[in-house]
Short mmCIF file of C-alpha atoms and ligand atoms in Angstrom, two decimals:
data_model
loop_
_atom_site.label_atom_id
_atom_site.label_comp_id
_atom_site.label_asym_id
_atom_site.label_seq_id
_atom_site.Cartn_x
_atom_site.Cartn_y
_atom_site.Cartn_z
CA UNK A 24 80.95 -0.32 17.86
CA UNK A 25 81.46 2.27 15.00
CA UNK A 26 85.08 4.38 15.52
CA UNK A 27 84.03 6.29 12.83
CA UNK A 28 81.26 8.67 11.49
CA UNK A 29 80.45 9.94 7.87
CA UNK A 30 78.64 13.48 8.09
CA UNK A 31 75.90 13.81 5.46
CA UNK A 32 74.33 17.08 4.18
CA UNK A 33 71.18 16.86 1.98
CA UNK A 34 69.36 19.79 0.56
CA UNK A 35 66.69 21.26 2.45
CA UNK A 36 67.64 19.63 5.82
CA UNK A 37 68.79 21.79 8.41
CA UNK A 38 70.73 19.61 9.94
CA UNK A 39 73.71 17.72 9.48
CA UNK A 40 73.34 13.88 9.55
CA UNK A 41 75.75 12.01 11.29
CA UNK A 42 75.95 8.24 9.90
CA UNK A 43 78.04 5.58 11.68
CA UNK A 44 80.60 3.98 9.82
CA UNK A 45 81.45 -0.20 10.51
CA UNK A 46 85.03 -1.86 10.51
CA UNK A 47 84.62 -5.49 9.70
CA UNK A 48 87.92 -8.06 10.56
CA UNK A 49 89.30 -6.86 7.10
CA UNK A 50 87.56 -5.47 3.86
CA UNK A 51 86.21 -2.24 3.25
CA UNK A 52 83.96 -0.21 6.08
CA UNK A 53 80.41 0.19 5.69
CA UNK A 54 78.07 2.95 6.49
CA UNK A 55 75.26 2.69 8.41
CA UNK A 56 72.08 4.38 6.38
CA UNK A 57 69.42 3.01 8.64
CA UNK A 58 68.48 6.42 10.15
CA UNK A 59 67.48 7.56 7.02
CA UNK A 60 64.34 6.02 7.05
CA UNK A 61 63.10 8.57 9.98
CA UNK A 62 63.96 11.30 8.02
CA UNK A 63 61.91 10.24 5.05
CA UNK A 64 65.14 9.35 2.94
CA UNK A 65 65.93 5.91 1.50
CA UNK A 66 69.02 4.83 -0.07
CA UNK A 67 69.10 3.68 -3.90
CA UNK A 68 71.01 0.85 -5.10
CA UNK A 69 69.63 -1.33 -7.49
CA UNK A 70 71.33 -4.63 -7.78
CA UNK A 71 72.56 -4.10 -4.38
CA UNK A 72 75.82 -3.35 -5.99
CA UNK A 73 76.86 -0.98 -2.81
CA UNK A 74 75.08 -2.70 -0.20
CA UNK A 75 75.96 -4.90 2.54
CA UNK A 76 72.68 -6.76 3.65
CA UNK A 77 73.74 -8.30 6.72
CA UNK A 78 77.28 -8.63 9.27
CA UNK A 79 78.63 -12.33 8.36
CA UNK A 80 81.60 -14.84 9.49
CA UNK A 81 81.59 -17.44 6.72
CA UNK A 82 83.18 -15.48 3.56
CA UNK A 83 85.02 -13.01 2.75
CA UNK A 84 86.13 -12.17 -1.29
CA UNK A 85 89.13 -9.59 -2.05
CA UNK A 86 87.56 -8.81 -5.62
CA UNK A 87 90.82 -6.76 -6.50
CA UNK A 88 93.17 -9.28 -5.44
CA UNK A 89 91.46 -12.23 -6.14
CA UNK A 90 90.90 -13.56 -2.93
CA UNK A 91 88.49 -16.02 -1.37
CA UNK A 92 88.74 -17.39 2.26
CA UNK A 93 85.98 -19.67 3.97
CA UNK A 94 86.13 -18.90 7.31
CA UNK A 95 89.30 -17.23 7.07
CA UNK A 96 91.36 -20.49 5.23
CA UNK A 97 91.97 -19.50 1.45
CA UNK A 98 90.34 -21.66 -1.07
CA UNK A 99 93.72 -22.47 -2.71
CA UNK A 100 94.66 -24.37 0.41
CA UNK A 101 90.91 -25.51 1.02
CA UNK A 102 91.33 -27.43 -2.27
CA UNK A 103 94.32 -29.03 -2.02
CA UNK A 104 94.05 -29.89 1.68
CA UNK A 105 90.38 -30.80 2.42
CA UNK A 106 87.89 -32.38 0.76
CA UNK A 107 84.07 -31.25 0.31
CA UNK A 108 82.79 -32.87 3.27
CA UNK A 109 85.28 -31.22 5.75
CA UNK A 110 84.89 -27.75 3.69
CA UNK A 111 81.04 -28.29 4.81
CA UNK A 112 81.56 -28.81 8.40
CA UNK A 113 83.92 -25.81 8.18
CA UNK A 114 81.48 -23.24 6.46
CA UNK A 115 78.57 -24.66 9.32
CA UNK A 116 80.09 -24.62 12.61
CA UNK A 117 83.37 -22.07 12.21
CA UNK A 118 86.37 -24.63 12.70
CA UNK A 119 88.05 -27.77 10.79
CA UNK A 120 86.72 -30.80 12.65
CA UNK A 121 89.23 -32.51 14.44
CA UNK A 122 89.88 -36.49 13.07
CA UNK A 123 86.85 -37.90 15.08
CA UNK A 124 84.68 -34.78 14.38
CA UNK A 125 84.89 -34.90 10.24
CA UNK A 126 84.32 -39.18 10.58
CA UNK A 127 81.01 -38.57 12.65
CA UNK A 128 80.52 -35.90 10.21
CA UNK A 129 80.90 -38.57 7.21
CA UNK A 130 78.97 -40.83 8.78
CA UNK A 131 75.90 -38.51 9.93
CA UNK A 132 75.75 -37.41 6.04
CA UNK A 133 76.09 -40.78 4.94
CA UNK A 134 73.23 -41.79 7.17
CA UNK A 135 70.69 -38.98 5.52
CA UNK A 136 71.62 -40.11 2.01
CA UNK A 137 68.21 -41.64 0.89
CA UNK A 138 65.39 -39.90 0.13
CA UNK A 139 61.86 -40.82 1.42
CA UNK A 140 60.59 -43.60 -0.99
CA UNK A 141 57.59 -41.27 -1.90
CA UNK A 142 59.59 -38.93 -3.67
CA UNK A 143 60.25 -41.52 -6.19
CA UNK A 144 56.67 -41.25 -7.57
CA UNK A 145 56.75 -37.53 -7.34
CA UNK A 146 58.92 -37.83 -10.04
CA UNK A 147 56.58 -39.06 -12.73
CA UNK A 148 54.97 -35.85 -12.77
CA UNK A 149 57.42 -34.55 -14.76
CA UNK A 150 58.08 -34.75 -18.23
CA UNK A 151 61.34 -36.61 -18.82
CA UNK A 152 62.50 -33.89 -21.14
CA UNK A 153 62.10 -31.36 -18.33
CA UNK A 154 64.95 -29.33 -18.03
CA UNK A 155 66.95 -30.39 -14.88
CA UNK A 156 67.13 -27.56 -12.48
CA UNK A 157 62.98 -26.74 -12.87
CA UNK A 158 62.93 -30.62 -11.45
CA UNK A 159 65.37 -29.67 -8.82
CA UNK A 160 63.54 -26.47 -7.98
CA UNK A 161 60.09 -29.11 -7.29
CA UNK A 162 61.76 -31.88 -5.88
CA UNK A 163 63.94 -30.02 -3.33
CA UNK A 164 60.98 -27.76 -2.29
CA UNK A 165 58.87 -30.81 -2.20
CA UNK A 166 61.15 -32.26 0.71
CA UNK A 167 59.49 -30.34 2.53
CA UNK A 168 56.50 -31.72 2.60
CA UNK A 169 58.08 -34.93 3.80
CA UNK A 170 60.45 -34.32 6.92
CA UNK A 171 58.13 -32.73 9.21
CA UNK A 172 60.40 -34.00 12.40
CA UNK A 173 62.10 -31.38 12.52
CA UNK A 174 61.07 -27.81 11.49
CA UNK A 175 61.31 -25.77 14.64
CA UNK A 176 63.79 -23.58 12.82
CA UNK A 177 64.26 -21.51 16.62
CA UNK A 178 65.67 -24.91 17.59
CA UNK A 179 69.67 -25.72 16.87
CA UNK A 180 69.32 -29.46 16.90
CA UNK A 181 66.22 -29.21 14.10
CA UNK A 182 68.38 -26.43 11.75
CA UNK A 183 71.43 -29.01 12.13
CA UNK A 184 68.68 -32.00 11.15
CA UNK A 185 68.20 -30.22 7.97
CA UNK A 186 71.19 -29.23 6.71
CA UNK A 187 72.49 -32.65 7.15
CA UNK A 188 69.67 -33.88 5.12
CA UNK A 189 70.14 -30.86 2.57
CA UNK A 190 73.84 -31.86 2.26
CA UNK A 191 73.45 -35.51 2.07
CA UNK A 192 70.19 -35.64 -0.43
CA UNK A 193 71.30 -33.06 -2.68
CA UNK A 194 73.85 -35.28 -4.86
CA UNK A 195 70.88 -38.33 -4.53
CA UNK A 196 67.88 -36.07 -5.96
CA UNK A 197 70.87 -34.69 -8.65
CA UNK A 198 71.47 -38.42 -9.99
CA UNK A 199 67.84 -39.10 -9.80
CA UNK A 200 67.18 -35.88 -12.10
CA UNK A 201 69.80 -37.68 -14.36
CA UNK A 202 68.01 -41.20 -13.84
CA UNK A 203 64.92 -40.16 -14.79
CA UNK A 204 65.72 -38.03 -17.67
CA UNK A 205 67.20 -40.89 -19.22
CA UNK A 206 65.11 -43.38 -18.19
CA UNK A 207 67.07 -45.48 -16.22
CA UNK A 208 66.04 -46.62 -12.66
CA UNK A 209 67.07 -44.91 -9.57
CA UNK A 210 70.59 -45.97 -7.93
CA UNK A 211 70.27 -46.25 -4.07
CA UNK A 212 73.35 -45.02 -2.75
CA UNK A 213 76.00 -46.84 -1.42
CA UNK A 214 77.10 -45.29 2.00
CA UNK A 215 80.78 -47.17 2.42
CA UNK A 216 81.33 -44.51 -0.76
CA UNK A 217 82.85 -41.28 -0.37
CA UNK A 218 80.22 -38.36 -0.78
CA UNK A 219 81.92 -37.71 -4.96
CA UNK A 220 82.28 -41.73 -5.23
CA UNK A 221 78.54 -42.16 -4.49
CA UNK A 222 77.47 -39.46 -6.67
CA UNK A 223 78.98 -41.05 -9.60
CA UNK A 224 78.10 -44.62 -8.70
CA UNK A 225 74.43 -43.06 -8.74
CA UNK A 226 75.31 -41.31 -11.92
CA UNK A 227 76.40 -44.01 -13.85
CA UNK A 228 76.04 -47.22 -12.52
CA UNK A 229 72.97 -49.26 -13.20
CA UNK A 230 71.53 -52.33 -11.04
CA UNK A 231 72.97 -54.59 -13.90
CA UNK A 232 76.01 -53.84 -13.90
CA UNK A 233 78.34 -51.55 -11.50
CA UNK A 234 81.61 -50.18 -12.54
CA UNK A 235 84.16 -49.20 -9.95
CA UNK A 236 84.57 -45.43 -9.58
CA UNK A 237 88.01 -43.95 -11.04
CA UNK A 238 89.63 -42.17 -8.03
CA UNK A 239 90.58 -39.42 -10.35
CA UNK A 240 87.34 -38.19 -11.63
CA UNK A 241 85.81 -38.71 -8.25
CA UNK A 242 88.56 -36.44 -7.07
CA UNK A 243 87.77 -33.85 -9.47
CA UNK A 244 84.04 -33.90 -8.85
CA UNK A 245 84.70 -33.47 -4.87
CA UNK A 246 86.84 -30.33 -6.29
CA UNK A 247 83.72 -29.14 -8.17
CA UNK A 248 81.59 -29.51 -5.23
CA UNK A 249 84.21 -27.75 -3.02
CA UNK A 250 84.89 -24.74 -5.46
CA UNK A 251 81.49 -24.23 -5.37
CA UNK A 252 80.60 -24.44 -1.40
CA UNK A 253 79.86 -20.85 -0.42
CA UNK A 254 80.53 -17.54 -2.25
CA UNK A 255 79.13 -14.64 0.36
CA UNK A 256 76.22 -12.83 -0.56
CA UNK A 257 75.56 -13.58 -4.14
CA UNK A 258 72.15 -13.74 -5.78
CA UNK A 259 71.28 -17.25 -4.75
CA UNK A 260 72.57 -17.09 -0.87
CA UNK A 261 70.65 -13.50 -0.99
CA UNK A 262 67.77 -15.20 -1.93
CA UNK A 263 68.32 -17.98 0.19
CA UNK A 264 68.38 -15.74 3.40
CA UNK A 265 65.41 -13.40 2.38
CA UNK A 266 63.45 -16.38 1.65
CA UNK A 267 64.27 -17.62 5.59
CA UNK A 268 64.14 -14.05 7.06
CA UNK A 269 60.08 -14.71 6.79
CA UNK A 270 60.84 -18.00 8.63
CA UNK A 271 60.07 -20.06 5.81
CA UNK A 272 60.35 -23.70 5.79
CA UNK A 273 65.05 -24.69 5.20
CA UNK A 274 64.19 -26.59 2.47
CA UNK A 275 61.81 -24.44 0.52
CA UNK A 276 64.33 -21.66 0.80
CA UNK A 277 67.11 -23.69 -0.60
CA UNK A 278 64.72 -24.12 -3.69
CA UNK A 279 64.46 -20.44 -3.48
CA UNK A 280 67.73 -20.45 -4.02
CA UNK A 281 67.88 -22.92 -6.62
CA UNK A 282 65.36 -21.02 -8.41
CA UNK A 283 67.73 -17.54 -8.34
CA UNK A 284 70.67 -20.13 -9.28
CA UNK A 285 69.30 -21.31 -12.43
CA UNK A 286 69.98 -17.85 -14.54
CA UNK A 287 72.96 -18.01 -17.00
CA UNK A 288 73.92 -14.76 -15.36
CA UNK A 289 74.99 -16.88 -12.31
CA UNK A 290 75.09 -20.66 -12.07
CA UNK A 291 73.71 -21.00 -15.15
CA UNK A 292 76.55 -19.73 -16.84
CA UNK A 293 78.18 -23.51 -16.71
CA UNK A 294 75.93 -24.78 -19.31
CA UNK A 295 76.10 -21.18 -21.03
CA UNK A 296 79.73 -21.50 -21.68
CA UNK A 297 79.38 -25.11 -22.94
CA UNK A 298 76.67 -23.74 -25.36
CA UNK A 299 78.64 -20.61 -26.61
CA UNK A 300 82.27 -22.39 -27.45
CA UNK A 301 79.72 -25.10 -29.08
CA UNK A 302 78.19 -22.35 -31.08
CA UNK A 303 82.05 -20.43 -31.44
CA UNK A 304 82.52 -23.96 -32.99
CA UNK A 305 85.50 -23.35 -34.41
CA UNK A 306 88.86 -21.04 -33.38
CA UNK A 307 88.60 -19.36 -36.54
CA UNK A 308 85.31 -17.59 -35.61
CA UNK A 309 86.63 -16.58 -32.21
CA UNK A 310 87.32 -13.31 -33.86
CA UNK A 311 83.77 -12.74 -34.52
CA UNK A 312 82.07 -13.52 -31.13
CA UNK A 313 84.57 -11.26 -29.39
CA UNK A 314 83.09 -8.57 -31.56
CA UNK A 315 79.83 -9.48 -30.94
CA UNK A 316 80.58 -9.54 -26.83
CA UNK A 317 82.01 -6.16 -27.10
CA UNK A 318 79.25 -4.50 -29.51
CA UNK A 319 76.57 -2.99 -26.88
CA UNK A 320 73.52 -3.59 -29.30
CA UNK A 321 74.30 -7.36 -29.68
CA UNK A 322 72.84 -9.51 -26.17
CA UNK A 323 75.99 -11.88 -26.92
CA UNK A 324 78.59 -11.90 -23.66
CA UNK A 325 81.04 -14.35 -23.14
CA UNK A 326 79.98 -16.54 -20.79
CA UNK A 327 82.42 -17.76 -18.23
CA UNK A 328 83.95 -14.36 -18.26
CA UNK A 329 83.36 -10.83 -15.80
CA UNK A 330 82.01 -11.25 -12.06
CA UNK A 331 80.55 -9.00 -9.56
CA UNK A 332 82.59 -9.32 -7.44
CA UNK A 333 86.28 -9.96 -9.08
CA UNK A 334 87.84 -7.83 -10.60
CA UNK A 335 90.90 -9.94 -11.20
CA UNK A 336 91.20 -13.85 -11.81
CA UNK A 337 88.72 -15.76 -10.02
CA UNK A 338 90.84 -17.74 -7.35
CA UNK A 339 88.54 -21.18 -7.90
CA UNK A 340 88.95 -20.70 -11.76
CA UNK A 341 92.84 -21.47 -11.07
CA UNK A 342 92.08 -24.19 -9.52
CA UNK A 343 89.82 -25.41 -11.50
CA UNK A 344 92.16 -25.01 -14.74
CA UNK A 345 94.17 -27.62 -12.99
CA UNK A 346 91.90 -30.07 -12.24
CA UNK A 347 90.66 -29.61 -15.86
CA UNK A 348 94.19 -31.05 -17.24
CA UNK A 349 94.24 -33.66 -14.67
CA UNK A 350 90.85 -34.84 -15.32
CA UNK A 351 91.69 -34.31 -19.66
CA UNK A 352 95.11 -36.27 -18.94
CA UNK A 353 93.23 -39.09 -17.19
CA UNK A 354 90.89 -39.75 -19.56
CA UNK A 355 92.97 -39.17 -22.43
CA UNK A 356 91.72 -36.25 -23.74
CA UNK A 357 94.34 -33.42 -23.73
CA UNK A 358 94.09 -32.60 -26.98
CA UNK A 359 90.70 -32.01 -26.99
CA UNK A 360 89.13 -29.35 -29.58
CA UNK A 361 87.37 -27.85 -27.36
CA UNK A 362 89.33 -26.83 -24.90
CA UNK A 363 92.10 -25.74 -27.01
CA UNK A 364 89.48 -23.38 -28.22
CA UNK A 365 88.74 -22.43 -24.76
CA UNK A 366 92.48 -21.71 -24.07
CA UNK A 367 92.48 -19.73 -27.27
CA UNK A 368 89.26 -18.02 -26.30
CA UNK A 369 90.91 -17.07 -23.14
CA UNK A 370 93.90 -16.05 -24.24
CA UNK A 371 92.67 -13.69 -26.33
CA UNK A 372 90.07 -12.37 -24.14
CA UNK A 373 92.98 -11.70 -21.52
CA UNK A 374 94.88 -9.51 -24.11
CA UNK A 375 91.69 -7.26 -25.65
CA UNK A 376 91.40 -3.72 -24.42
CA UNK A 377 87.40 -4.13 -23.58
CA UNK A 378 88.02 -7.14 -21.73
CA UNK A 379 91.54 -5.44 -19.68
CA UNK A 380 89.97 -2.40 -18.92
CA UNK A 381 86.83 -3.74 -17.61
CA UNK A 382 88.27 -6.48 -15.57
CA UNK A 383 86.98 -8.98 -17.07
CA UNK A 384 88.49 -12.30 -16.11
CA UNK A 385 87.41 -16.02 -16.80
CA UNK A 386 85.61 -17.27 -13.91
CA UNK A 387 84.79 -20.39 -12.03
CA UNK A 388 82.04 -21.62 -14.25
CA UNK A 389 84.87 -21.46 -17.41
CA UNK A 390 86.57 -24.53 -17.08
CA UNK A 391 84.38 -26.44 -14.64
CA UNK A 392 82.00 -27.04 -18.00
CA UNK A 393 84.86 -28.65 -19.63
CA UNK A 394 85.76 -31.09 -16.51
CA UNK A 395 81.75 -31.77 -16.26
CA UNK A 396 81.63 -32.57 -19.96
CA UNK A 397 84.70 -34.79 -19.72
CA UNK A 398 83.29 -37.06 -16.81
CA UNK A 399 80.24 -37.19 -18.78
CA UNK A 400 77.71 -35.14 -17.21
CA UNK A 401 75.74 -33.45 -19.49
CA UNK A 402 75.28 -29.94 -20.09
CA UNK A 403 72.01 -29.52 -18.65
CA UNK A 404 73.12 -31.06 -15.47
CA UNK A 405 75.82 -28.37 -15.31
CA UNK A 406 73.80 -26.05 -12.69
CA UNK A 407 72.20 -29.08 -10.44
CA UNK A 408 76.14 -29.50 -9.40
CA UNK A 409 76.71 -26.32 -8.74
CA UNK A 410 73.69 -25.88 -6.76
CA UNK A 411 74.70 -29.50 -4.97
CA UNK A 412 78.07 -28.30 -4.03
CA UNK A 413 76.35 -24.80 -2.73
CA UNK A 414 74.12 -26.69 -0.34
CA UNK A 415 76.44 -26.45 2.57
CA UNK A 416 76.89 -22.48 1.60
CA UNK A 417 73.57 -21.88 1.59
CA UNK A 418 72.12 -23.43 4.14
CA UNK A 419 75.50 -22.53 6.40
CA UNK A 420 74.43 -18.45 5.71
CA UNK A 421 70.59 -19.30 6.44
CA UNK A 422 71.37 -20.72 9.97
CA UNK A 423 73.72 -18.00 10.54
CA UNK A 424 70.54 -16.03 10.03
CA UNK A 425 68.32 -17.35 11.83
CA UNK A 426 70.76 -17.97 14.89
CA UNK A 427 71.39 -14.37 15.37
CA UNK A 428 69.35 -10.87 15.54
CA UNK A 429 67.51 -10.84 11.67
CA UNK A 430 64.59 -8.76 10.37
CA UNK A 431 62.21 -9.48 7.75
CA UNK A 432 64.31 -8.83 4.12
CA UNK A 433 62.04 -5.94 3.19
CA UNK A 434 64.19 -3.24 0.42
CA UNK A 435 62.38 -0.54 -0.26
CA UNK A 436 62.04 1.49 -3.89
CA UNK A 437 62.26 4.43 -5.58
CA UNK A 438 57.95 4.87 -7.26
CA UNK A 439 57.80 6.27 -10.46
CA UNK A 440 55.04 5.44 -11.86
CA UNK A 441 51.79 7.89 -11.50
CA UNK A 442 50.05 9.79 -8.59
CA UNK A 443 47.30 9.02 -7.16
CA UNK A 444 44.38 9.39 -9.79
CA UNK A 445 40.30 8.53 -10.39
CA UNK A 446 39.41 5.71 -12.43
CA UNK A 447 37.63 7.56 -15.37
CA UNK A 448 33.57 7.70 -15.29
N1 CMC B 28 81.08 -10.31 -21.92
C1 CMC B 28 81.12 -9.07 -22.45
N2 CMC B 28 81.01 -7.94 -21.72
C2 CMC B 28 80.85 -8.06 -20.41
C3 CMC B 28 80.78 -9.33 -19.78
C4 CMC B 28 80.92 -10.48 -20.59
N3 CMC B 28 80.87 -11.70 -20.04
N4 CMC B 28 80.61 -9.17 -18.44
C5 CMC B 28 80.55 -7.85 -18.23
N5 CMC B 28 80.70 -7.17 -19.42
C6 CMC B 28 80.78 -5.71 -19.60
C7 CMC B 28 79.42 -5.06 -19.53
O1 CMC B 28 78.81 -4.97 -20.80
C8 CMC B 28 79.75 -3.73 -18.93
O2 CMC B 28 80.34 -2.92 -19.96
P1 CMC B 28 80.11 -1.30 -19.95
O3 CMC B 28 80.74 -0.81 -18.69
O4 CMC B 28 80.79 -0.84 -21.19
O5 CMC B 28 78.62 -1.11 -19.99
C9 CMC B 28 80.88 -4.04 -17.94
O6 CMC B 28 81.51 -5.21 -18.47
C10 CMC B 28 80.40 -4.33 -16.53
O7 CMC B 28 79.40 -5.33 -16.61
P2 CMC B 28 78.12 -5.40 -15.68
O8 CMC B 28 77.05 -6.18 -16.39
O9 CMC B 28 77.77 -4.04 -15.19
O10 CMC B 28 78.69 -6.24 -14.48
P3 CMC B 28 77.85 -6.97 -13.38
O11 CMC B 28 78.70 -6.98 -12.17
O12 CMC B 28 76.49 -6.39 -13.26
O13 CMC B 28 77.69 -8.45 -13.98
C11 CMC B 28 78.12 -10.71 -14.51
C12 CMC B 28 78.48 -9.53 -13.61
C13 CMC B 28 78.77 -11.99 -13.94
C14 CMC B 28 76.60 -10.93 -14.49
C15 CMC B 28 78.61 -10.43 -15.94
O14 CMC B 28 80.02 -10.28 -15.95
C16 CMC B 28 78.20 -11.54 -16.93
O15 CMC B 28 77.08 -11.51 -17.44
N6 CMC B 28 79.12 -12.53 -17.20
C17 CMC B 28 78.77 -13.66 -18.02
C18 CMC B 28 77.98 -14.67 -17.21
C19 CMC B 28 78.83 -15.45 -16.26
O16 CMC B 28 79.89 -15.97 -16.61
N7 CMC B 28 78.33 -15.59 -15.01
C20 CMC B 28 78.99 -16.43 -13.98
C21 CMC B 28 79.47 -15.64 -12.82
S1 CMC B 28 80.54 -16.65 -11.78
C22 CMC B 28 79.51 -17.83 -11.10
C23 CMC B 28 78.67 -17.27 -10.04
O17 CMC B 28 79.21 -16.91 -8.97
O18 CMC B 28 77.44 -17.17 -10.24
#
């Protein structure tokens, strides 16, 4: 398997180590450090920032370029050509479905939509004014203390059980967060609905009166969901699969991974960039909070800007940009203050030295605030859709896992604190 070899030579050993070296189907090679361990050495890379924890199919990210492909199709094409739904079935089983495939796919979804009528007391235990995603975290842990039919997670037919329930209760237990914060009875959802429609019938429709759905916002949202499906290894699909390399219940890993989602350094940063161009306030300051980004003593960062992983424009942010001015044109809002700002903001961010020479770009979460906002989610809410349309990302990486050879996610460390010494008297 490896056509190539890196030699390592480390002080004090004799001898000269040879390390394998990996080709994936494109992307960079990898070394192969797991004979260190034998030799007493262990690699150190905090943040994982040179690491590649596992071998994977489902993504693959040219940070350089700009690239994203799910399953080899770019997202560009992804986004204009399928919808959520298919984009699912694509990142789970390796192939489009063919016409009869993605409708028994719709249908098996639409036929896990509810949730157990239990979990609609579990609810009251939480303060109304909870913020949404520690809800999220409880409720989607909590399911699994309801489906036990189906947790052999050695068995295909269970892990397919459960991420058809993941996939279809996700956007329920996301309007019930909503529903409850508000305090406005639960919508049941209505299953002759696409999977965006019935989100935002359970958003905003109430049992006394139910508006019909505009086919342009519902649209947008599936683009939200689908912009958001998978994104390789990042913090909350690492944590998903470290979580389910101890062979942890499916659905308390995904609310591992909503848990390691909820941090404004990742999908947090939806509700962070609302918050900053709502304290920016005005374009005249946007002066002043580039200086404070750039001055290293001040926490400030612009939110909605740099990645890990890109290094150029973030493909979905494109994307997203566009669906922006449809969904601003649609609901009359083009000239919006805000997202002029935004623009602005951008603009100049694009065109400052700090920002060029770092690479830093705008990212997904820039403008998918503004199209949120504009539909009428609100901010808090932000992350519970991003984690919704990760679902299938998640939970597509987990089974990858667990169908294949997988150890026990167990890094090891570099100790500094002190040697071994008496407790005194
Ligand atoms: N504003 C100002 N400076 C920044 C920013 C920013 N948003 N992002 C990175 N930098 C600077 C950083 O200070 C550092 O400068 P220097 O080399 O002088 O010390 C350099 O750029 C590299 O930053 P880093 O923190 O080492 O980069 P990282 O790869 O560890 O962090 C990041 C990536 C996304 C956490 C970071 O860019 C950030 O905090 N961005 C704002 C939050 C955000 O928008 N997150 C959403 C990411 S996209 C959605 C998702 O996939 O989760």
């Amino acid at each position: 398997m490896a056509d190539k070899k890196a030699q390592l030579k480390i002080d004090g050993l004799d001898e000269t180590l040879e390390l394998p070296i990996y080709s994936g189907s494109i992307g960079p090679d990898v070394v192969d450090v797991r004979s260190l361990t034998a030799k007493g050495l262990f690699t150190y890379d905090p943040g994982f920032v040179s690491t590649a924890s596992c071998d994977s199919k489902i993504t693959y990210i040219d940070g350089g370029k700009g690239v994203l492909l799910h399953r080899g199709y770019p997202i560009e094409q992804l986004a204009e050509k399928s919808d959520f739904l298919e984009t699912s079935f694509l990142l789970l089983h390796g192939e489009l479905p063919s016409k009869e495939e993605k409708e028994k796919f719709e249908k098996t979804i639409g036929g896990h939509t509810m949730v157990n009528e239990q979990i609609h007391t579990f609810f009251n235990g939480f303060r109304r004014d909870a913020h949404p995603m520690a809800v999220m975290c409880g409720v989607v842990g909590a399911l699994s203390a309801f489906y036990h039919d189906s947790l052999d997670i050695r068995d295909a037919r269970h892990r397919e059980i459960a991420a058809h329930r993941l996939i279809a209760k996700m956007p329920t237990l996301a309007a019930m967060v909503y529903k409850y914060n508000i305090g406005q009875p639960f919508m049941y959802p209505k299953n002759d609905l696409s999977y965006s429609e019935n989100f935002l019938h359970m958003m905003f429709n109430t049992p006394c009166e139910e508006k019909p759905i505009s086919p342009v916002l519902a649209n947008a949202m599936d683009k939200v969901f689908l912009l958001h499906a998978d994104h390789e290894q990042n913090a909350s699909t690492s944590t998903v699969r470290m979580a389910g390399s101890t062979g942890a219940n499916p659905f308390a890993c995904i609310a591992a991974g909503i848990a390691a989602l909820w941090g404004p350094a990742h999908g947090g940063a939806n509700e962070a960039v609302l918050n900053m161009l709502d304290e920016i306030g005005d374009e005249s300051n946007i002066d002043k909070f580039l200086a404070k980004a750039k001055d290293k003593e001040d926490p400030f960062r612009l939110m909605g800007f740099g990645h890990r992983v890109y290094k150029n424009y973030d493909p979905r942010a494109t994307v997203m940009k566009a669906t922006c001015d449809e969904v601003l044109a649609e609901l009359g809002l083009e000239d919006d203050p805000q997202l002029k700002m935004a623009m602005k903001l951008e603009k100049i961010a694009l065109e400052d030295e700090y920002f060029v020479k770092r690479g830093l770009y705008p990212n997904v979460d820039f403008y998918s605030g503004i199209i949120l906002k504009a539909i009428g989610i609100p901010t808090e809410l932000f992350t519970v859709i991003f984690a919704t349309g990760r679902t299938p990302g998640w939970i597509a990486h987990w089974n990858e896992m667990i169908s294949g050879d997988y150890r026990i996610a167990r890094p090891r460390q570099l100790y500094t604190g002190h040697a071994k010494r008496d407790y005194p008297g």
